[in-house]
Coordinates of C-alpha atoms in Angstrom, one line a residue:
Chain A
S238 CA -3.1 26.5 -15.3
R239 CA -2.9 24.3 -18.4
D240 CA -0.1 22.2 -19.7
G241 CA 0.8 22.4 -23.4
G242 CA -1.5 24.7 -25.3
Y243 CA -0.5 25.7 -28.8
G244 CA 3.0 26.8 -28.1
L245 CA 2.1 30.2 -29.6
G246 CA 3.6 33.6 -28.6
R247 CA 6.7 34.1 -26.5
E248 CA 7.4 35.0 -22.9
A249 CA 7.1 38.7 -22.1
M250 CA 10.2 40.3 -20.8
P251 CA 10.2 42.3 -17.5
E252 CA 11.1 45.5 -19.3
E253 CA 8.2 45.0 -21.7
I254 CA 5.7 44.4 -18.8
A255 CA 7.0 47.5 -17.0
A256 CA 6.5 49.6 -20.1
W257 CA 2.9 48.7 -20.6
D258 CA 1.6 47.6 -17.2
I259 CA 1.0 51.1 -15.7
D260 CA -2.4 50.4 -14.0
I261 CA -3.0 51.4 -10.4
R262 CA -5.6 49.7 -8.1
P263 CA -7.6 51.2 -5.1
D264 CA -5.2 49.5 -2.7
G265 CA -2.3 51.4 -4.3
A266 CA -0.9 48.4 -6.1
G267 CA 1.1 49.6 -9.1
L268 CA 2.0 53.0 -7.7
P269 CA 5.6 54.0 -8.5
D270 CA 8.0 55.8 -6.1
G271 CA 7.7 59.5 -6.0
S272 CA 5.8 62.4 -4.4
G273 CA 4.3 65.8 -5.1
D274 CA 2.8 68.6 -3.0
V275 CA -0.2 70.9 -3.5
W276 CA 1.7 74.0 -4.7
T277 CA 3.9 72.1 -7.2
G278 CA 0.6 70.5 -8.4
E279 CA -0.9 74.0 -8.9
E280 CA 2.1 75.0 -11.1
V281 CA 1.9 71.9 -13.2
F282 CA -1.9 72.1 -13.4
V283 CA -2.0 75.7 -14.5
E284 CA 0.6 75.0 -17.2
K285 CA -0.8 71.7 -18.5
C286 CA -4.4 71.3 -17.4
A287 CA -6.1 74.6 -16.7
A288 CA -6.7 75.5 -20.4
C289 CA -9.5 72.9 -20.4
H290 CA -10.3 72.3 -16.8
G291 CA -9.9 75.8 -15.4
D292 CA -7.4 77.1 -12.8
F293 CA -9.5 75.7 -10.0
G294 CA -10.9 72.6 -11.7
E295 CA -14.1 74.5 -12.5
A296 CA -13.9 73.6 -16.2
V297 CA -13.7 75.7 -19.3
G298 CA -16.7 75.5 -21.7
R299 CA -17.8 71.9 -22.2
W300 CA -14.7 70.3 -20.7
P301 CA -15.0 68.2 -17.6
Q302 CA -15.3 69.8 -14.2
L303 CA -12.9 68.2 -11.7
A304 CA -13.7 70.0 -8.4
M305 CA -16.6 70.7 -6.1
G306 CA -20.2 69.8 -6.7
M307 CA -20.4 68.3 -3.2
G308 CA -23.9 67.3 -2.1
T309 CA -25.5 67.5 -5.6
L310 CA -25.9 63.8 -6.4
Q311 CA -29.5 63.7 -5.3
S312 CA -30.4 66.9 -7.1
Q313 CA -32.0 67.3 -10.5
D314 CA -28.6 68.3 -12.0
P315 CA -25.8 66.3 -10.3
V316 CA -22.3 67.7 -10.6
K317 CA -20.1 64.6 -10.7
T318 CA -16.5 65.5 -9.9
V319 CA -13.4 63.9 -8.4
G320 CA -14.5 65.2 -5.0
S321 CA -18.2 64.7 -5.3
Y322 CA -18.4 61.4 -7.1
W323 CA -15.2 59.4 -7.6
P324 CA -14.8 56.6 -5.1
Y325 CA -11.1 55.9 -5.3
L326 CA -8.0 58.1 -5.3
S327 CA -6.1 55.5 -7.3
T328 CA -8.4 56.2 -10.3
V329 CA -7.3 59.8 -10.4
W330 CA -3.6 58.8 -10.4
D331 CA -4.1 56.1 -12.9
Y332 CA -6.3 58.1 -15.3
V333 CA -4.2 61.3 -15.2
H334 CA -1.1 59.3 -15.8
R335 CA -2.5 57.1 -18.6
A336 CA -4.7 59.5 -20.6
M337 CA -4.0 63.1 -19.7
P338 CA -3.3 65.8 -20.8
F339 CA -5.8 65.1 -23.6
G340 CA -3.7 65.0 -26.8
E341 CA -0.4 64.4 -25.0
A342 CA -1.1 61.3 -22.9
Q343 CA 1.6 59.6 -20.9
S344 CA 3.9 62.7 -20.9
L345 CA 3.7 63.3 -17.2
S346 CA 6.4 62.1 -14.8
P347 CA 5.3 60.2 -11.6
D348 CA 6.2 63.2 -9.5
E349 CA 4.0 65.4 -11.7
V350 CA 1.1 63.0 -11.4
Y351 CA 1.5 62.9 -7.6
A352 CA 1.6 66.7 -7.5
I353 CA -1.5 67.2 -9.8
T354 CA -3.4 64.6 -7.7
A355 CA -2.5 66.4 -4.5
Y356 CA -3.7 69.7 -6.1
L357 CA -7.0 68.1 -7.1
L358 CA -7.5 66.9 -3.5
Y359 CA -6.8 70.5 -2.4
L360 CA -9.3 71.9 -4.9
N361 CA -11.9 69.5 -3.6
E362 CA -11.2 70.7 0.0
M363 CA -10.0 67.2 1.0
V364 CA -6.5 68.2 2.2
E365 CA -4.7 71.2 3.5
D366 CA -2.3 73.3 1.3
D367 CA 0.8 71.7 2.8
F368 CA -0.2 68.2 1.9
V369 CA 2.3 66.0 0.2
L370 CA 1.0 63.0 -1.7
S371 CA 3.3 60.0 -2.1
K372 CA 3.2 56.2 -2.3
E373 CA 3.4 56.3 1.5
T374 CA 0.6 58.9 2.2
F375 CA -1.7 57.6 -0.5
A376 CA -3.6 55.3 1.9
D377 CA -4.3 58.3 4.2
V378 CA -6.8 59.7 1.8
T379 CA -10.4 58.5 1.8
M380 CA -12.7 59.8 -1.0
P381 CA -16.0 61.5 0.2
N382 CA -18.2 59.3 -2.1
A383 CA -16.3 56.0 -1.4
D384 CA -19.5 54.4 -0.2
G385 CA -21.6 55.8 -3.0
F386 CA -21.6 52.7 -5.2
F387 CA -23.2 49.3 -5.1
M388 CA -23.1 46.3 -7.4
D389 CA -25.6 46.0 -10.2
D390 CA -28.8 44.9 -8.6
R391 CA -31.1 44.8 -11.6
E392 CA -31.8 41.1 -11.1
T393 CA -33.5 41.7 -7.8
A394 CA -34.6 45.3 -8.2
E395 CA -36.0 45.2 -11.7
Y396 CA -36.2 41.7 -13.3
G397 CA -39.3 40.6 -11.5
A398 CA -41.3 43.7 -12.3
F399 CA -40.0 43.7 -15.9
S400 CA -40.9 40.0 -16.7
A401 CA -44.6 40.1 -15.9
E402 CA -47.1 39.0 -18.5
A403 CA -47.6 41.7 -21.2
C404 CA -51.0 43.1 -21.8
M405 CA -52.2 42.7 -25.4
E406 CA -55.8 44.2 -25.5
N407 CA -57.7 47.0 -23.9
C408 CA -54.5 47.9 -22.0
K409 CA -55.5 51.5 -21.3
D410 CA -58.5 53.8 -21.8
S411 CA -56.9 56.6 -23.6
V412 CA -53.5 57.9 -24.7
E413 CA -52.2 61.5 -24.8
I414 CA -48.9 62.9 -26.1
A415 CA -47.0 64.3 -23.1
M416 CA -43.8 65.5 -24.7
H417 CA -42.6 66.4 -28.3
A418 CA -38.9 66.2 -29.4
T419 CA -39.6 68.9 -32.1
V420 CA -40.4 71.5 -29.3
L421 CA -36.7 71.3 -28.2
D422 CA -35.5 71.4 -31.9
V423 CA -32.0 70.3 -31.1
T424 CA -31.6 67.5 -33.7
P425 CA -29.0 68.3 -36.3
D426 CA -30.3 69.2 -39.8
E427 CA -30.3 66.6 -42.5
P428 CA -27.2 66.8 -44.5
S429 CA -27.7 68.7 -47.7
D430 CA -25.4 70.1 -50.4
A431 CA -27.0 73.5 -50.4
P432 CA -29.4 74.4 -47.6
P433 CA -31.5 77.5 -48.4
E434 CA -30.2 80.7 -46.9
S435 CA -33.4 81.1 -44.9
E436 CA -33.0 77.7 -43.3
M437 CA -29.5 78.7 -42.2
S438 CA -30.5 82.0 -40.7
E439 CA -33.5 80.5 -38.8
S440 CA -31.6 77.6 -37.4
N441 CA -30.6 79.5 -34.2
D442 CA -34.2 80.2 -33.1
Chain B
M53 CA -42.2 78.3 -30.9
S54 CA -44.9 76.8 -33.1
Q55 CA -43.2 78.5 -36.1
S56 CA -40.0 76.8 -35.1
N57 CA -42.0 73.5 -34.8
D58 CA -43.4 73.7 -38.3
H59 CA -40.0 74.7 -39.5
S60 CA -38.4 71.7 -38.0
R61 CA -41.0 69.3 -39.4
R62 CA -40.6 70.9 -42.8
R63 CA -36.8 70.4 -42.7
F64 CA -37.2 66.8 -41.8
L65 CA -39.6 66.2 -44.6
Q66 CA -37.3 67.9 -47.0
G67 CA -34.4 65.8 -45.8
A68 CA -36.4 62.6 -46.1
A69 CA -37.5 63.6 -49.6
L70 CA -33.9 64.0 -50.6
G71 CA -33.2 60.4 -49.7
T72 CA -36.3 59.0 -51.4
A73 CA -36.4 61.2 -54.5
G74 CA -36.4 58.1 -56.7
L75 CA -39.2 56.5 -54.8
M76 CA -41.3 59.7 -55.1
A77 CA -40.7 60.0 -58.8
G78 CA -41.7 56.3 -59.2
R79 CA -44.9 56.9 -57.3
A80 CA -45.9 59.9 -59.4
A81 CA -45.3 58.0 -62.5
A82 CA -47.3 55.0 -61.3
Q83 CA -50.2 57.2 -60.4
T84 CA -50.5 58.7 -63.9
S85 CA -49.9 55.4 -65.6
A86 CA -53.7 54.8 -66.2
Q87 CA -53.8 57.7 -68.7
T88 CA -50.2 58.2 -69.9
P89 CA -47.5 55.7 -70.7
D90 CA -44.7 55.9 -68.2
P91 CA -41.6 57.5 -69.8
A92 CA -39.4 55.6 -67.3
I93 CA -40.5 52.7 -69.5
T94 CA -41.3 54.2 -72.9
D95 CA -38.6 56.8 -73.3
L96 CA -35.2 55.3 -74.0
S97 CA -33.4 58.6 -73.3
Q98 CA -34.5 58.3 -69.7
Q99 CA -32.8 54.9 -69.4
P100 CA -29.2 55.6 -70.5
W101 CA -28.1 52.4 -68.7
T102 CA -30.0 50.5 -71.4
Q103 CA -28.1 52.0 -74.2
Y104 CA -24.6 52.9 -73.1
L105 CA -21.8 50.8 -71.5
G106 CA -21.1 51.1 -67.8
D107 CA -17.9 50.8 -65.8
G108 CA -15.7 47.8 -66.3
V109 CA -14.7 45.4 -63.6
D110 CA -11.4 47.3 -63.1
A111 CA -13.1 50.6 -62.1
R112 CA -14.1 49.8 -58.5
P113 CA -11.5 47.7 -56.6
Y114 CA -13.3 48.4 -53.4
G115 CA -17.0 49.1 -54.2
M116 CA -19.0 51.8 -52.6
P117 CA -22.8 52.3 -52.4
S118 CA -24.8 53.9 -55.2
P119 CA -24.5 57.7 -55.2
Y120 CA -28.3 57.7 -54.7
E121 CA -27.6 56.3 -51.3
S122 CA -25.2 59.1 -50.3
H123 CA -27.5 60.2 -47.5
V124 CA -27.1 56.8 -45.7
I125 CA -24.2 57.9 -43.5
R126 CA -23.1 58.0 -39.9
R127 CA -24.2 61.3 -38.3
D128 CA -23.0 63.1 -35.2
V129 CA -24.6 65.6 -32.8
P130 CA -21.9 68.3 -32.1
W131 CA -23.5 69.7 -28.9
L132 CA -23.3 66.3 -27.2
T133 CA -19.6 66.4 -26.4
A134 CA -16.8 69.0 -25.9
D135 CA -15.0 67.9 -29.0
A136 CA -15.2 65.4 -31.8
V137 CA -12.3 63.2 -30.6
S138 CA -13.8 61.9 -27.4
S139 CA -17.2 61.6 -28.9
V140 CA -19.8 59.4 -30.7
N141 CA -21.6 59.2 -33.9
F142 CA -24.7 57.2 -34.9
T143 CA -25.6 54.3 -37.2
P144 CA -28.4 55.2 -39.7
L145 CA -30.8 52.5 -38.4
H146 CA -33.7 54.0 -40.4
E147 CA -32.0 53.2 -43.7
L148 CA -31.0 49.6 -42.9
D149 CA -32.8 46.3 -43.0
G150 CA -32.0 42.8 -42.0
I151 CA -29.7 42.5 -39.0
I152 CA -26.1 43.0 -40.3
T153 CA -24.7 46.5 -40.1
P154 CA -22.4 47.4 -43.0
N155 CA -18.9 48.1 -41.7
G156 CA -18.7 51.6 -43.0
L157 CA -21.9 52.6 -41.2
C158 CA -21.1 51.1 -37.7
F159 CA -21.3 53.9 -35.2
E160 CA -18.0 55.1 -33.6
R161 CA -17.2 55.9 -30.1
H162 CA -13.6 57.0 -29.3
H163 CA -12.0 58.5 -26.2
G164 CA -8.8 59.5 -27.9
G165 CA -9.6 59.5 -31.6
V166 CA -9.0 56.7 -34.0
A167 CA -5.6 55.0 -33.4
E168 CA -4.0 54.0 -36.7
L169 CA -2.0 50.9 -35.8
D170 CA 0.5 49.2 -38.0
P171 CA -0.3 45.5 -37.9
G172 CA 3.3 44.6 -38.2
S173 CA 4.0 46.5 -34.9
Y174 CA 0.9 45.1 -33.2
R175 CA 1.5 43.2 -30.0
L176 CA -0.9 41.6 -27.5
M177 CA 0.5 41.2 -24.0
I178 CA -0.9 38.8 -21.3
N179 CA 0.5 39.4 -17.8
G180 CA -0.4 39.4 -14.2
L181 CA -1.6 36.2 -12.4
V182 CA -0.4 33.9 -15.1
D183 CA 2.2 31.1 -15.1
T184 CA 4.0 32.7 -18.1
P185 CA 3.4 36.3 -19.2
K186 CA 3.2 36.3 -23.0
V187 CA 3.5 38.5 -26.0
F188 CA 1.6 37.6 -29.2
T189 CA 1.9 39.1 -32.7
L190 CA -1.0 39.4 -35.0
Q191 CA 0.3 36.4 -36.9
D192 CA 0.4 34.4 -33.6
L193 CA -3.2 35.2 -32.9
M194 CA -4.2 34.0 -36.4
R195 CA -2.8 30.6 -35.6
F196 CA -5.3 29.9 -32.8
P197 CA -8.6 28.1 -33.6
R198 CA -11.2 30.7 -34.7
E199 CA -14.9 31.2 -34.1
N200 CA -17.5 33.2 -36.0
R201 CA -20.3 34.9 -34.1
I202 CA -22.9 37.6 -34.7
Y203 CA -23.3 40.0 -31.8
F204 CA -24.7 43.5 -31.2
L205 CA -22.5 46.1 -29.7
E206 CA -24.6 48.8 -28.0
C207 CA -23.0 51.8 -26.3
A208 CA -24.1 52.0 -22.6
A209 CA -25.2 55.6 -23.4
N210 CA -27.5 54.6 -26.3
S211 CA -30.8 56.5 -25.7
G212 CA -29.1 58.3 -22.8
M213 CA -30.2 61.7 -24.0
E214 CA -33.8 60.6 -23.7
W215 CA -33.9 60.0 -20.0
R216 CA -35.7 63.2 -19.2
G217 CA -38.0 63.1 -22.2
A218 CA -38.2 63.1 -26.0
Q219 CA -35.3 65.1 -27.3
L220 CA -33.7 63.9 -30.5
N221 CA -35.9 63.4 -33.6
G222 CA -34.8 60.2 -35.3
C223 CA -34.0 56.6 -34.4
Q224 CA -30.5 57.2 -35.7
F225 CA -30.0 59.6 -32.9
T226 CA -32.1 58.0 -30.2
H227 CA -31.0 54.4 -30.8
G228 CA -28.1 54.5 -33.3
M229 CA -25.2 53.8 -30.9
I230 CA -25.4 50.2 -31.9
H231 CA -24.1 47.9 -34.6
N232 CA -24.4 44.2 -35.3
V233 CA -21.8 42.4 -37.2
M234 CA -20.2 38.9 -37.6
Y235 CA -16.9 38.7 -35.8
T236 CA -14.1 36.3 -36.5
G237 CA -11.7 35.8 -33.7
V238 CA -10.1 33.6 -31.1
P239 CA -11.8 32.8 -27.8
L240 CA -10.0 34.8 -25.1
R241 CA -10.0 31.6 -23.1
L242 CA -7.5 29.9 -25.5
I243 CA -5.1 32.9 -25.2
L244 CA -5.4 33.0 -21.4
E245 CA -4.8 29.3 -21.2
E246 CA -1.7 29.7 -23.3
A247 CA -0.3 31.9 -20.5
G248 CA -1.7 29.7 -17.8
V249 CA -4.2 31.4 -15.4
K250 CA -3.3 31.1 -11.7
T251 CA -5.8 29.7 -9.3
D252 CA -6.3 33.0 -7.4
A253 CA -7.2 34.9 -10.5
A254 CA -10.7 36.4 -10.6
W255 CA -10.6 39.4 -12.9
V256 CA -9.0 40.5 -16.1
L257 CA -8.1 44.1 -17.2
A258 CA -8.5 44.8 -20.9
E259 CA -6.4 47.7 -22.2
G260 CA -6.3 49.6 -25.5
A261 CA -3.4 51.0 -27.4
D262 CA -5.0 54.3 -28.1
A263 CA -4.3 57.7 -26.5
A264 CA -7.1 57.0 -24.0
A265 CA -5.4 53.7 -23.1
M266 CA -9.0 52.5 -22.4
T267 CA -9.2 50.0 -19.5
R268 CA -12.1 47.9 -18.1
S269 CA -12.2 45.2 -15.5
I270 CA -14.0 42.1 -16.6
P271 CA -14.7 39.1 -14.3
L272 CA -12.7 36.0 -15.3
D273 CA -15.8 33.9 -15.7
K274 CA -17.0 36.1 -18.6
A275 CA -13.5 36.2 -20.1
L276 CA -13.3 32.4 -20.1
D277 CA -16.9 32.0 -21.3
D278 CA -17.6 33.8 -24.5
C279 CA -15.2 36.8 -25.0
L280 CA -13.4 36.9 -28.3
V281 CA -10.2 38.5 -29.4
A282 CA -11.5 39.5 -32.9
F283 CA -9.7 40.6 -36.0
K284 CA -12.4 40.4 -38.6
M285 CA -15.9 42.0 -38.9
N286 CA -18.3 40.9 -41.6
G287 CA -15.5 38.9 -43.2
E288 CA -12.9 41.7 -43.6
A289 CA -10.3 43.2 -41.3
L290 CA -11.7 45.4 -38.5
R291 CA -12.1 49.0 -39.6
P292 CA -9.6 51.4 -38.0
E293 CA -12.4 53.1 -36.1
Q294 CA -13.5 49.7 -34.8
G295 CA -10.1 48.7 -33.4
Y296 CA -8.0 47.6 -36.3
P297 CA -6.2 45.2 -36.1
V298 CA -7.7 43.6 -32.9
R299 CA -10.6 44.3 -30.6
L300 CA -12.2 42.6 -27.6
V301 CA -15.7 41.2 -28.1
V302 CA -17.8 41.0 -24.9
P303 CA -21.1 39.6 -26.0
G304 CA -24.3 41.1 -24.5
W305 CA -22.3 43.6 -22.4
E306 CA -22.0 47.4 -22.7
G307 CA -20.0 48.6 -25.6
N308 CA -17.4 50.4 -23.5
M309 CA -16.0 47.0 -22.4
W310 CA -15.3 46.0 -26.0
V311 CA -11.8 47.4 -25.9
K312 CA -10.5 48.5 -29.3
W313 CA -6.9 48.4 -30.4
L314 CA -6.5 45.7 -27.7
R315 CA -2.9 45.7 -26.5
R316 CA -2.9 44.0 -23.1
I317 CA -4.9 41.6 -20.9
E318 CA -3.8 41.6 -17.3
V319 CA -5.0 38.9 -15.0
G320 CA -5.7 39.8 -11.3
D321 CA -7.6 38.9 -8.2
K322 CA -9.6 42.2 -7.8
P323 CA -11.2 44.7 -10.1
W324 CA -9.2 47.9 -10.9
Y325 CA -12.0 50.5 -10.6
H326 CA -10.6 52.6 -13.4
R327 CA -12.1 55.8 -14.7
E328 CA -14.4 54.0 -17.2
E329 CA -16.0 52.0 -14.3
T330 CA -16.2 54.7 -11.6
S331 CA -16.5 58.2 -13.0
K332 CA -18.1 56.8 -16.2
Y333 CA -20.4 53.8 -16.8
T334 CA -21.8 53.9 -13.3
D335 CA -25.5 54.6 -13.1
L336 CA -26.6 57.3 -10.6
L337 CA -30.0 56.7 -9.0
A338 CA -32.4 59.2 -7.5
N339 CA -31.2 58.6 -4.0
G340 CA -27.6 59.7 -4.8
K341 CA -26.2 56.2 -4.8
A342 CA -24.9 54.7 -8.0
R343 CA -24.9 51.2 -9.5
E344 CA -21.5 50.0 -10.6
F345 CA -20.6 47.1 -12.9
T346 CA -23.9 47.3 -14.8
W347 CA -22.5 45.2 -17.6
A348 CA -25.4 43.5 -19.4
M349 CA -27.5 45.4 -21.9
D350 CA -31.2 44.6 -21.3
A351 CA -33.8 43.7 -23.9
K352 CA -34.6 46.6 -26.2
S353 CA -36.2 47.4 -29.5
V354 CA -37.1 50.3 -31.8
I355 CA -39.2 50.8 -34.8
T356 CA -36.9 52.0 -37.6
N357 CA -39.6 52.6 -40.2
P358 CA -41.8 54.6 -40.0
S359 CA -39.7 57.0 -37.8
P360 CA -38.9 60.7 -37.8
Q361 CA -36.2 60.3 -40.5
A362 CA -38.3 57.8 -42.4
P363 CA -41.9 59.2 -42.8
I364 CA -44.7 57.4 -44.7
L365 CA -44.6 58.9 -48.2
H366 CA -47.0 56.6 -50.0
G367 CA -50.3 57.6 -48.4
P368 CA -52.9 55.3 -46.9
G369 CA -53.0 51.6 -47.7
P370 CA -50.6 48.7 -47.3
T371 CA -47.8 49.8 -45.0
V372 CA -44.7 48.0 -43.7
L373 CA -43.6 48.7 -40.1
T374 CA -40.2 47.3 -39.3
G375 CA -37.6 47.5 -36.6
V376 CA -34.9 45.8 -34.6
A377 CA -34.8 44.2 -31.2
W378 CA -31.9 42.8 -29.1
S379 CA -31.0 41.5 -25.6
G380 CA -27.7 41.1 -23.8
R381 CA -29.2 38.2 -21.9
G382 CA -30.2 36.0 -24.9
S383 CA -32.2 36.0 -28.0
I384 CA -35.5 37.7 -29.0
P385 CA -38.3 35.2 -29.6
R386 CA -41.0 37.8 -29.7
V387 CA -41.7 41.5 -30.3
D388 CA -45.1 43.2 -29.8
V389 CA -46.0 46.3 -31.7
T390 CA -48.9 48.8 -31.2
I391 CA -50.1 51.5 -33.6
D392 CA -52.5 53.1 -31.1
G393 CA -50.1 54.0 -28.3
G394 CA -50.4 50.7 -26.4
I395 CA -54.2 50.2 -26.2
T396 CA -53.9 47.2 -28.5
W397 CA -50.8 45.2 -29.2
H398 CA -50.0 42.8 -32.0
Q399 CA -47.3 40.2 -32.2
A400 CA -44.8 41.2 -34.9
R401 CA -43.4 38.8 -37.5
M402 CA -39.8 37.9 -36.8
S403 CA -37.7 37.4 -39.9
G404 CA -34.1 36.3 -40.4
P405 CA -31.5 34.6 -38.2
S406 CA -32.1 34.6 -34.4
H407 CA -28.8 34.5 -32.5
D408 CA -28.1 35.0 -28.9
K409 CA -27.0 38.6 -28.1
S410 CA -27.6 39.7 -31.6
M411 CA -30.0 42.0 -33.4
H412 CA -33.3 40.5 -34.5
R413 CA -35.5 42.0 -37.3
F414 CA -39.3 42.3 -37.0
Y415 CA -42.1 43.4 -39.3
Y416 CA -45.7 44.3 -38.9
E417 CA -47.7 44.8 -42.1
F418 CA -50.9 46.8 -41.8
D419 CA -53.4 48.9 -43.8
W420 CA -52.8 52.5 -42.8
D421 CA -56.2 54.4 -42.8
G422 CA -54.4 57.7 -43.1
G423 CA -55.2 58.7 -39.5
P424 CA -52.7 59.6 -36.7
L425 CA -50.7 56.7 -35.2
L426 CA -48.8 56.2 -32.0
L427 CA -46.2 53.5 -32.7
Q428 CA -44.3 51.4 -30.1
S429 CA -42.5 48.1 -30.0
R430 CA -41.9 45.9 -27.0
A431 CA -39.2 43.2 -27.0
H432 CA -39.4 39.9 -25.0
D433 CA -36.1 38.1 -24.5
S434 CA -35.5 34.4 -24.1
T435 CA -35.2 34.8 -20.3
G436 CA -38.8 36.1 -20.1
Y437 CA -37.8 39.7 -19.6
V438 CA -40.2 42.2 -21.2
Q439 CA -38.9 45.6 -22.3
P440 CA -40.2 48.2 -19.8
T441 CA -41.7 51.6 -20.5
K442 CA -39.5 54.7 -19.8
D443 CA -41.8 55.5 -16.9
M444 CA -41.2 52.0 -15.4
L445 CA -37.4 52.6 -15.6
R446 CA -37.6 56.2 -14.1
E447 CA -39.7 54.9 -11.2
V448 CA -36.7 52.6 -10.2
R449 CA -33.8 54.8 -11.3
G450 CA -34.8 58.4 -11.5
E451 CA -33.6 60.5 -14.5
N452 CA -29.9 60.8 -14.0
S453 CA -28.6 57.3 -14.8
I454 CA -27.3 58.4 -18.2
Y455 CA -26.7 54.8 -19.2
H456 CA -28.8 51.7 -19.9
N457 CA -32.0 53.4 -21.1
N458 CA -33.9 50.5 -22.7
G459 CA -37.4 52.0 -22.4
I460 CA -40.1 51.7 -25.0
Q461 CA -39.9 54.3 -27.8
T462 CA -42.9 56.1 -29.2
W463 CA -43.2 57.7 -32.6
A464 CA -46.3 59.8 -33.3
V465 CA -47.3 59.7 -37.0
N466 CA -49.6 62.4 -38.3
E467 CA -52.1 62.4 -41.2
K468 CA -49.3 63.4 -43.6
G469 CA -47.2 60.4 -42.6
E470 CA -44.6 62.6 -40.7
A471 CA -43.3 60.9 -37.6
E472 CA -42.1 62.5 -34.4
N473 CA -40.3 61.4 -31.2
V474 CA -42.8 61.8 -28.4
E475 CA -43.7 60.6 -24.9
I476 CA -47.2 59.5 -24.1
T477 CA -49.3 58.9 -21.1

């Protein structure tokens, strides 16, 4: 710590810190008192979440899928959900509480967040349907992909290979084009005041 | 499919021609000048600005670009995200030069839309492992000693759509989740010292005031080293979409950590592992394991002209190739470019200021013979790191990392001067 400083700002009051400091850590630090069970969670989820995330966390349209996808992380198309990918339960509680529902953030009570979190665990087949999540039972839950992450290792895994001397002349015998972006044709059109009708009708080819 | 191809190319050319109509007209006139006097010179009626008065100094209290530049805008790609609120748009790199991005063109990335904060109600809280938790107003922040620094901010997902191959046709879309501005702000260190950081502190949590309440864990070393609590960009107040009135500046590190509408810094002894550093901004490798805390943005470059949105319109002869390069680990002393797909490389000419963790501008002037070109650029940073090819990255990481794609970009230019995003062997 430092003596003096500039004497700027004022001391934060406990009520002010309580109002803004809502973060939760993997060890459960920050969790408020409260609890919620799977079936209560289902009711709240269907009312406040399912319009985007689906009744079973399967997702509607482009909205995020929250459940299942187990065993897909090594596949060509990984499905990264709370159950298949997220390492910590605390993140679910923290994020739902701070940022969901999308467009009405921080409207859920602690009991509702406990219940939604319990329901998400149930949808991901991690708990039975009589499970009650609370500050006390929080530590009983281990996420399936808790060991799926490791610290950035680019310094050892890449830096050596990516700092070799660069070739300047006669670097290869021949070059061929292997892939074209225009084949996909997914780039938005250039903005224009009046695109010709034919352009509009052909754009869904 | 080939019909759709031609169609797409035609559309790009048309779009490009819209933006360069003046240049085209000038070229046509210049070509006929040997036989016919140029009416752009000889005909007064074609030069009304020469005869009639223009706007007075009271007409434009906050000036905007010429209407002939109305195509120089941020663009979005609707299919990328579920909605436009938690989404991204792109800086028109192909229309810019130098290294400073104009404020109104800086790409946007929001998770809960643009928070419109009242500066009078703005508060910054410092709490956690500090001697005295503190609250600062905007006025308080502006009484600390300030610094001015030029840094790039690159989204971790910049070029992320290109992991599996060439997809979007234009450097605005493939590389435009980046901007480079001068920030004015207070070193986060001075603000933390005002609260008094306790000896067991090792991390800080930065939190935004928007509806996403964006949070990221940042190691205390970085917070005390070069992070800024910024309130100006390019000399004026931050734009609302860039965090007005206050954002965090985390030099060289992925854009997600540059928390906008910054409302709180908590000091702690462990990281928080919040959504944006577990579910998002972790990099899945082919073996199913994921890297976490991949903070630094590696050395990268892209040729901005010629490029798919900026074809060569002037025909063979003297041609200016230009682009930008940057590294989150330092400065860019050198960029190599090739026009034959990497058989032969040339050192580009660097021009303009060279700052750590900032954009650098490079040029390569050559006589185009009118034949097909395969253009690439390769950045070297001040640590000796050389920008890898996409294949080199895929060999280590697979194709599902989403983030941190700094692979070498290729543009194929045909005989007409049209450019396309391609991958080559």
